[in-house]
XYZ file of C-alpha atoms in Angstrom:
315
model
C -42.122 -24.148 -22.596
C -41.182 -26.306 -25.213
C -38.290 -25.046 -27.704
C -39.934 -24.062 -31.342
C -37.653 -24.731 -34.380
C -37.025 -22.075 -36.978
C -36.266 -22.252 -40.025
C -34.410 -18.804 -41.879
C -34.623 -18.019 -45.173
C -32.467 -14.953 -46.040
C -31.984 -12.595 -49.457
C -33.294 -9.679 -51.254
C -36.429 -9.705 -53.277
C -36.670 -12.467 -56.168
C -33.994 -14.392 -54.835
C -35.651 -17.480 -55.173
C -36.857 -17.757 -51.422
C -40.312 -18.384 -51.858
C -39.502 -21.076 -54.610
C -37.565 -23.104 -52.385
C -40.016 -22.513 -49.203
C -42.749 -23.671 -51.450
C -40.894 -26.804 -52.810
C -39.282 -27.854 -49.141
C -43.605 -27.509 -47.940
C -44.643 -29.648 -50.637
C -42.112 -32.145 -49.882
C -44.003 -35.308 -47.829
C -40.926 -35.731 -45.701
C -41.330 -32.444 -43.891
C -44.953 -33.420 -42.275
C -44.127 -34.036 -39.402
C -47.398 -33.317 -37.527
C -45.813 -29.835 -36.416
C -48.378 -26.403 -36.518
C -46.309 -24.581 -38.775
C -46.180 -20.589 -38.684
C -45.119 -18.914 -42.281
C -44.258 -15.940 -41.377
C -43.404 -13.977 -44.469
C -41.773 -10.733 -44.157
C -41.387 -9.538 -47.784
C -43.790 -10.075 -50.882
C -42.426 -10.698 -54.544
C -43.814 -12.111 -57.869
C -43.921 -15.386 -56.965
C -47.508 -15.924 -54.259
C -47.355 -19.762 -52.584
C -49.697 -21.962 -53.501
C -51.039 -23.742 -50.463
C -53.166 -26.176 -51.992
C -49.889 -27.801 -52.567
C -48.092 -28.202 -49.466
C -47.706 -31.752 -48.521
C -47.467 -29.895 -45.189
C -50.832 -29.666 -43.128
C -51.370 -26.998 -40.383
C -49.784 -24.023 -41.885
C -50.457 -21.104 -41.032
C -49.165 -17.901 -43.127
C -49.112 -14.468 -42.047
C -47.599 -11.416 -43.508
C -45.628 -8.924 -41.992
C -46.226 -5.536 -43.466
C -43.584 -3.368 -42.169
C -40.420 -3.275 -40.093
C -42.304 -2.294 -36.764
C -44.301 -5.377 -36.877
C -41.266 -7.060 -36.130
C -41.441 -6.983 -32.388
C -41.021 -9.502 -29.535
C -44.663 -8.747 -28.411
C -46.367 -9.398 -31.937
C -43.820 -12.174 -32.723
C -45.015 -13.975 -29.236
C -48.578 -13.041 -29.895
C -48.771 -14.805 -33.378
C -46.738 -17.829 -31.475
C -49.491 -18.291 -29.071
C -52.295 -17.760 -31.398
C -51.556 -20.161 -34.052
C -50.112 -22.747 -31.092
C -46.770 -22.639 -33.865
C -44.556 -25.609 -33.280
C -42.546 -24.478 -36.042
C -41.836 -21.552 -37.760
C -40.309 -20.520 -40.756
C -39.440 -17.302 -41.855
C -38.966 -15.744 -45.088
C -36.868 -12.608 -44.607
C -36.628 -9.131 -46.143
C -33.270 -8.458 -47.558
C -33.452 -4.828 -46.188
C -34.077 -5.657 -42.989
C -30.972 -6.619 -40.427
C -31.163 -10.392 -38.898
C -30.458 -8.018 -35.677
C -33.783 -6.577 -35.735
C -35.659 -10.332 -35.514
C -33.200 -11.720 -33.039
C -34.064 -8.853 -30.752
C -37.853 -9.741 -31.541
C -37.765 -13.691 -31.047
C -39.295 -15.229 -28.664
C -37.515 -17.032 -26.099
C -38.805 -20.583 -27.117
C -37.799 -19.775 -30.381
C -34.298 -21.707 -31.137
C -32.701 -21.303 -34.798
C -32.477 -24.624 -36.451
C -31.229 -24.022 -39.783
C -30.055 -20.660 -41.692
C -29.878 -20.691 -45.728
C -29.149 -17.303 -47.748
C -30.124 -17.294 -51.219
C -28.933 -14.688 -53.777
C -29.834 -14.062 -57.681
C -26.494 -14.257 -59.242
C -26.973 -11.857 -62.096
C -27.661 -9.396 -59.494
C -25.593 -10.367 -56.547
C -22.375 -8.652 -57.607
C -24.207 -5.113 -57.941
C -25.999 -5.848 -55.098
C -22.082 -6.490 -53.030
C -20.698 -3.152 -54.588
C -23.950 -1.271 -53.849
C -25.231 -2.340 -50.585
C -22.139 -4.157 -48.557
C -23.427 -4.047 -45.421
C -27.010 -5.975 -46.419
C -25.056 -8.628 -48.071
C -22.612 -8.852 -44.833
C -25.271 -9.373 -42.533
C -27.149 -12.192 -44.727
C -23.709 -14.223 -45.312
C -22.221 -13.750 -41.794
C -24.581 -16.563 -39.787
C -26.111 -19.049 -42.464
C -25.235 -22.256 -43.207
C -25.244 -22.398 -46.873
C -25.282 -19.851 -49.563
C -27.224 -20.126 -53.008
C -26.521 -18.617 -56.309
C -29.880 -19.109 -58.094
C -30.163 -18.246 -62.354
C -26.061 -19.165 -62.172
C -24.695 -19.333 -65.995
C -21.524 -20.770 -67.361
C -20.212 -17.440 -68.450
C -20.293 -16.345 -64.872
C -16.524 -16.856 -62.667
C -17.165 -18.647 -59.596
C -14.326 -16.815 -57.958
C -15.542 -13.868 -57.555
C -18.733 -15.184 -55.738
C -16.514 -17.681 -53.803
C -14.409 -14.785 -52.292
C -17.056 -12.440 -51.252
C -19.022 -14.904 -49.099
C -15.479 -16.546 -47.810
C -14.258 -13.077 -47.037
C -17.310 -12.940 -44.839
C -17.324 -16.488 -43.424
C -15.699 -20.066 -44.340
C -18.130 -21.741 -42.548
C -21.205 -21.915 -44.804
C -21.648 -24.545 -47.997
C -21.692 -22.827 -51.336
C -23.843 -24.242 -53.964
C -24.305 -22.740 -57.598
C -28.043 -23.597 -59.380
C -27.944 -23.292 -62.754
C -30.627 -22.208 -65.267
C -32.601 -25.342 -66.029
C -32.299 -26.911 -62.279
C -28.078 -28.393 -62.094
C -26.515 -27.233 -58.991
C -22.981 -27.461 -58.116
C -21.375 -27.168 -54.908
C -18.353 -24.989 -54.721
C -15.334 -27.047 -54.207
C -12.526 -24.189 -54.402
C -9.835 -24.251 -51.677
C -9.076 -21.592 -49.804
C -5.657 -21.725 -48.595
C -4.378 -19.131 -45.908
C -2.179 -16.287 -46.503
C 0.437 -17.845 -44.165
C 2.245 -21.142 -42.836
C 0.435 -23.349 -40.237
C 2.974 -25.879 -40.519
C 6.207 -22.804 -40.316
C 8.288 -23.621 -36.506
C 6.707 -19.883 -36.507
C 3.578 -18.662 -38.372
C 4.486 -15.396 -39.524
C 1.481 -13.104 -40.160
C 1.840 -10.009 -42.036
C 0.093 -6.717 -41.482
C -2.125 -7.752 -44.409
C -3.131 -10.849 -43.376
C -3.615 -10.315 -39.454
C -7.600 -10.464 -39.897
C -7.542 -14.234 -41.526
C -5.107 -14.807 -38.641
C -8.027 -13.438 -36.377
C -10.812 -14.908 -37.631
C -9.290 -18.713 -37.633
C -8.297 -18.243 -34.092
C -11.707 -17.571 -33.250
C -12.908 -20.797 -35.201
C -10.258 -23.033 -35.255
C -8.487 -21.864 -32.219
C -7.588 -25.509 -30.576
C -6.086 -26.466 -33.498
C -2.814 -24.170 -32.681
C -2.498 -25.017 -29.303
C 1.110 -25.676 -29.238
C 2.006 -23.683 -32.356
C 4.172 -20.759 -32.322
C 3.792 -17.545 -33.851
C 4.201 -13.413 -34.467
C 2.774 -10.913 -35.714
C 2.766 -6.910 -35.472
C 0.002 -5.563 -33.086
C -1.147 -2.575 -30.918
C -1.348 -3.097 -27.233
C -4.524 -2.522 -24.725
C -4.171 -2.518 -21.049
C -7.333 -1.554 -18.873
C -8.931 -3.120 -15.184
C -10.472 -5.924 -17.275
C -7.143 -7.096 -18.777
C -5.590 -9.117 -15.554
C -2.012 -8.576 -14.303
C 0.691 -9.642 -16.600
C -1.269 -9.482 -19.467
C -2.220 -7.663 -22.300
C -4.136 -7.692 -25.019
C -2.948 -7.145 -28.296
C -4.676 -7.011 -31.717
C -5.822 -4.494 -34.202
C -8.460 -2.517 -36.083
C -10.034 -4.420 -38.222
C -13.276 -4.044 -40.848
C -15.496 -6.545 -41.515
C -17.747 -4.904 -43.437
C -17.533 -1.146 -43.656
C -15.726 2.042 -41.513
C -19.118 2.118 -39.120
C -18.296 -1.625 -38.376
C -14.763 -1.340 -37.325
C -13.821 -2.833 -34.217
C -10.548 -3.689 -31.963
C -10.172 -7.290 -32.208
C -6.968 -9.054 -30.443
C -5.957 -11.537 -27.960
C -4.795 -11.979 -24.514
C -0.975 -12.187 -24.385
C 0.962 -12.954 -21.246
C 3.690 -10.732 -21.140
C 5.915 -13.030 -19.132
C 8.018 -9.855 -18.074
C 9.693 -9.329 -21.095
C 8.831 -5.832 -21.451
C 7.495 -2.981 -18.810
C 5.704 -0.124 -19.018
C 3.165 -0.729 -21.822
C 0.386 1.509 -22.739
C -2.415 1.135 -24.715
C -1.826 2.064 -28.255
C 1.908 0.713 -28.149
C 2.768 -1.233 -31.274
C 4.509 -4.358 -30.325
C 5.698 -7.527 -32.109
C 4.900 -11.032 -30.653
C 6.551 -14.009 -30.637
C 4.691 -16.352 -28.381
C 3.250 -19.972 -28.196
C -0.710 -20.497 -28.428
C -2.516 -21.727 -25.324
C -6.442 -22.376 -25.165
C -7.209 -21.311 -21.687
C -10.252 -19.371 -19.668
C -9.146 -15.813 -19.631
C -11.342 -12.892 -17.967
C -10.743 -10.665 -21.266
C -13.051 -13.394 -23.032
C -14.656 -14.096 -19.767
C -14.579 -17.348 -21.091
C -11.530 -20.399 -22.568
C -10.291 -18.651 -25.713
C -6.406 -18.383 -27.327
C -3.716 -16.705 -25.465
C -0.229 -16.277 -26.052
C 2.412 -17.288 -24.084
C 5.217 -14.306 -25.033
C 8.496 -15.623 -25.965
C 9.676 -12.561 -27.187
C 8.251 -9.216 -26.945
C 9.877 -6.064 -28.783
C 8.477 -2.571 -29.308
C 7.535 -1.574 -33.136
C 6.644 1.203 -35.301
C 3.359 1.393 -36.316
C 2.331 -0.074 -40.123
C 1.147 2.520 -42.413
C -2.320 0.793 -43.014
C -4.358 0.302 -38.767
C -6.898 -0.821 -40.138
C -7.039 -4.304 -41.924
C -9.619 -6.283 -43.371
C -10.646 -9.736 -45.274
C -10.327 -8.766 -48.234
């Protein structure tokens, strides 16, 4: 079975999703031949207007509730409208969970872009955390539609980098000028330090740029304050060592750390000791990633007190 592209388009109502769906069909460099579904999962103001695709062989089908989302519906539209492309227009309540669980196996996500009203997204953040979490956390690029000069980019900037650094940022203004977002984000701690020193605070950026920029440390040396896990899956002369950290809000809290080789330094350690690292970063296969990911290489290894804040996050 050949692989079927998808296309994602992710936000809450009257983002400006259908706008930009409708202009990216009318454009004559997307016909490409391709049976196109439109599968719309959400309806606004704004209706398409077909007549104007540039795009033959579209088909567009609306999904009226939650429990039409479904691998067996999802596969059965698929194979009746022989879709060689689809494109989706999300609903903002619903979790991207939900339609990964539902896709089709020779469906393959080809591009993901998340588009958010900015006079409401701020509200939306305090409001509804977890919706805006789960449409920033994958895509590729973020949009700020009805932006206005009075507005502070900062404050959009850091709620979609505390979430990600990986997708483009782009501000549209009323009247059609978009800007892309250009602020730097520098960490909360030395890269270029003969030791990286993280602090309590900061051990979830530490965490999160190991996991997408872990080869670039290889070789560096580092510490940090973290609390031990031992168990059969951790292999002998190892532990792992991390913390609590939220992402998004306390049902979302998770144990997050890496493997450390003890190298002897210290015996008899439980899970839940607090212990402070100094060690060298390797990128090796471990089995408590099942997979190549960082691990220490202890240098130094002392036991700690705890830190009055487990739990850390982003932001």
């Amino acid at each position: 079975m050949e692989d079927i592209s998808v296309y994602l388009f992710l936000g809450f109502l009257e983002s400006g999703k259908t706008k930009f769906i409708q202009e990216t069909l009318e454009d004559p460099r997307m016909e490409t031949g391709e049976r196109t579904l439109l599968l719309i999962c959400e309806e606004g103001i704004e209706e398409y207007e077909p007549e104007k695709f540039a795009v033959g062989n579209v088909v567009a089908v609306t999904l009226e509730s939650a429990e039409e989302l479904n691998a067996e519906n999802l596969e059965r539209l698929t194979q009746k409208h022989k879709a060689q492309r689809v494109v989706v227009e999300y609903n903002g309540t619903w979790l991207l969970q939900q339609l990964f669980d539902a896709m089709p196996e020779s469906w393959v996500i080809n591009q993901i872009m998340t588009f958010f009203d900015a006079g409401t997204f701020l509200n939306y953040n305090a409001n509804m955390r977890q919706l805006v979490f789960d449409k920033v956390q994958m895509t590729q690029m973020v949009v700020f539609n009805r932006f206005k000069g009075e507005y502070e980019k900062t404050e959009f900037h850091k709620i979609v980098r505390g979430v990600s650094r990986r997708p483009d940022i782009v501000y549209e203004y009323l009247g059609g000028k978009a800007e892309f977002d250009e602020i730097e984000d520098p960490l909360p701690f030395d890269v270029d330090a003969p030791i990286i020193e993280i602090a309590d605070r900061d051990f979830a950026w530490f965490y999160r740029e190991m996991a997408e920029k872990a080869k670039n440390y290889i070789g560096k040396r580092v510490r940090f304050k973290g609390m031990a896990a031992v168990s059969k899956r951790v292999p002998a002369g190892y532990i792992v060592l991390g913390r609590h950290i939220m992402t998004c809000c306390e049902a979302d809290i998770s144990y997050d750390g890496f493997a450390v080789k003890t190298s002897g330094l210290l015996k008899d350690i439980n899970t839940r000791d607090w212990l402070t690292v100094t060690a060298k970063i390797a990128y090796e296969y471990n089995s408590v990633y099942r997979a190549e990911g960082p691990v220490l290489i202890a240098e130094k290894l002392e036991t700690a007190e705890a830190p009055e804040e487990q739990v850390v996050t982003y932001y």
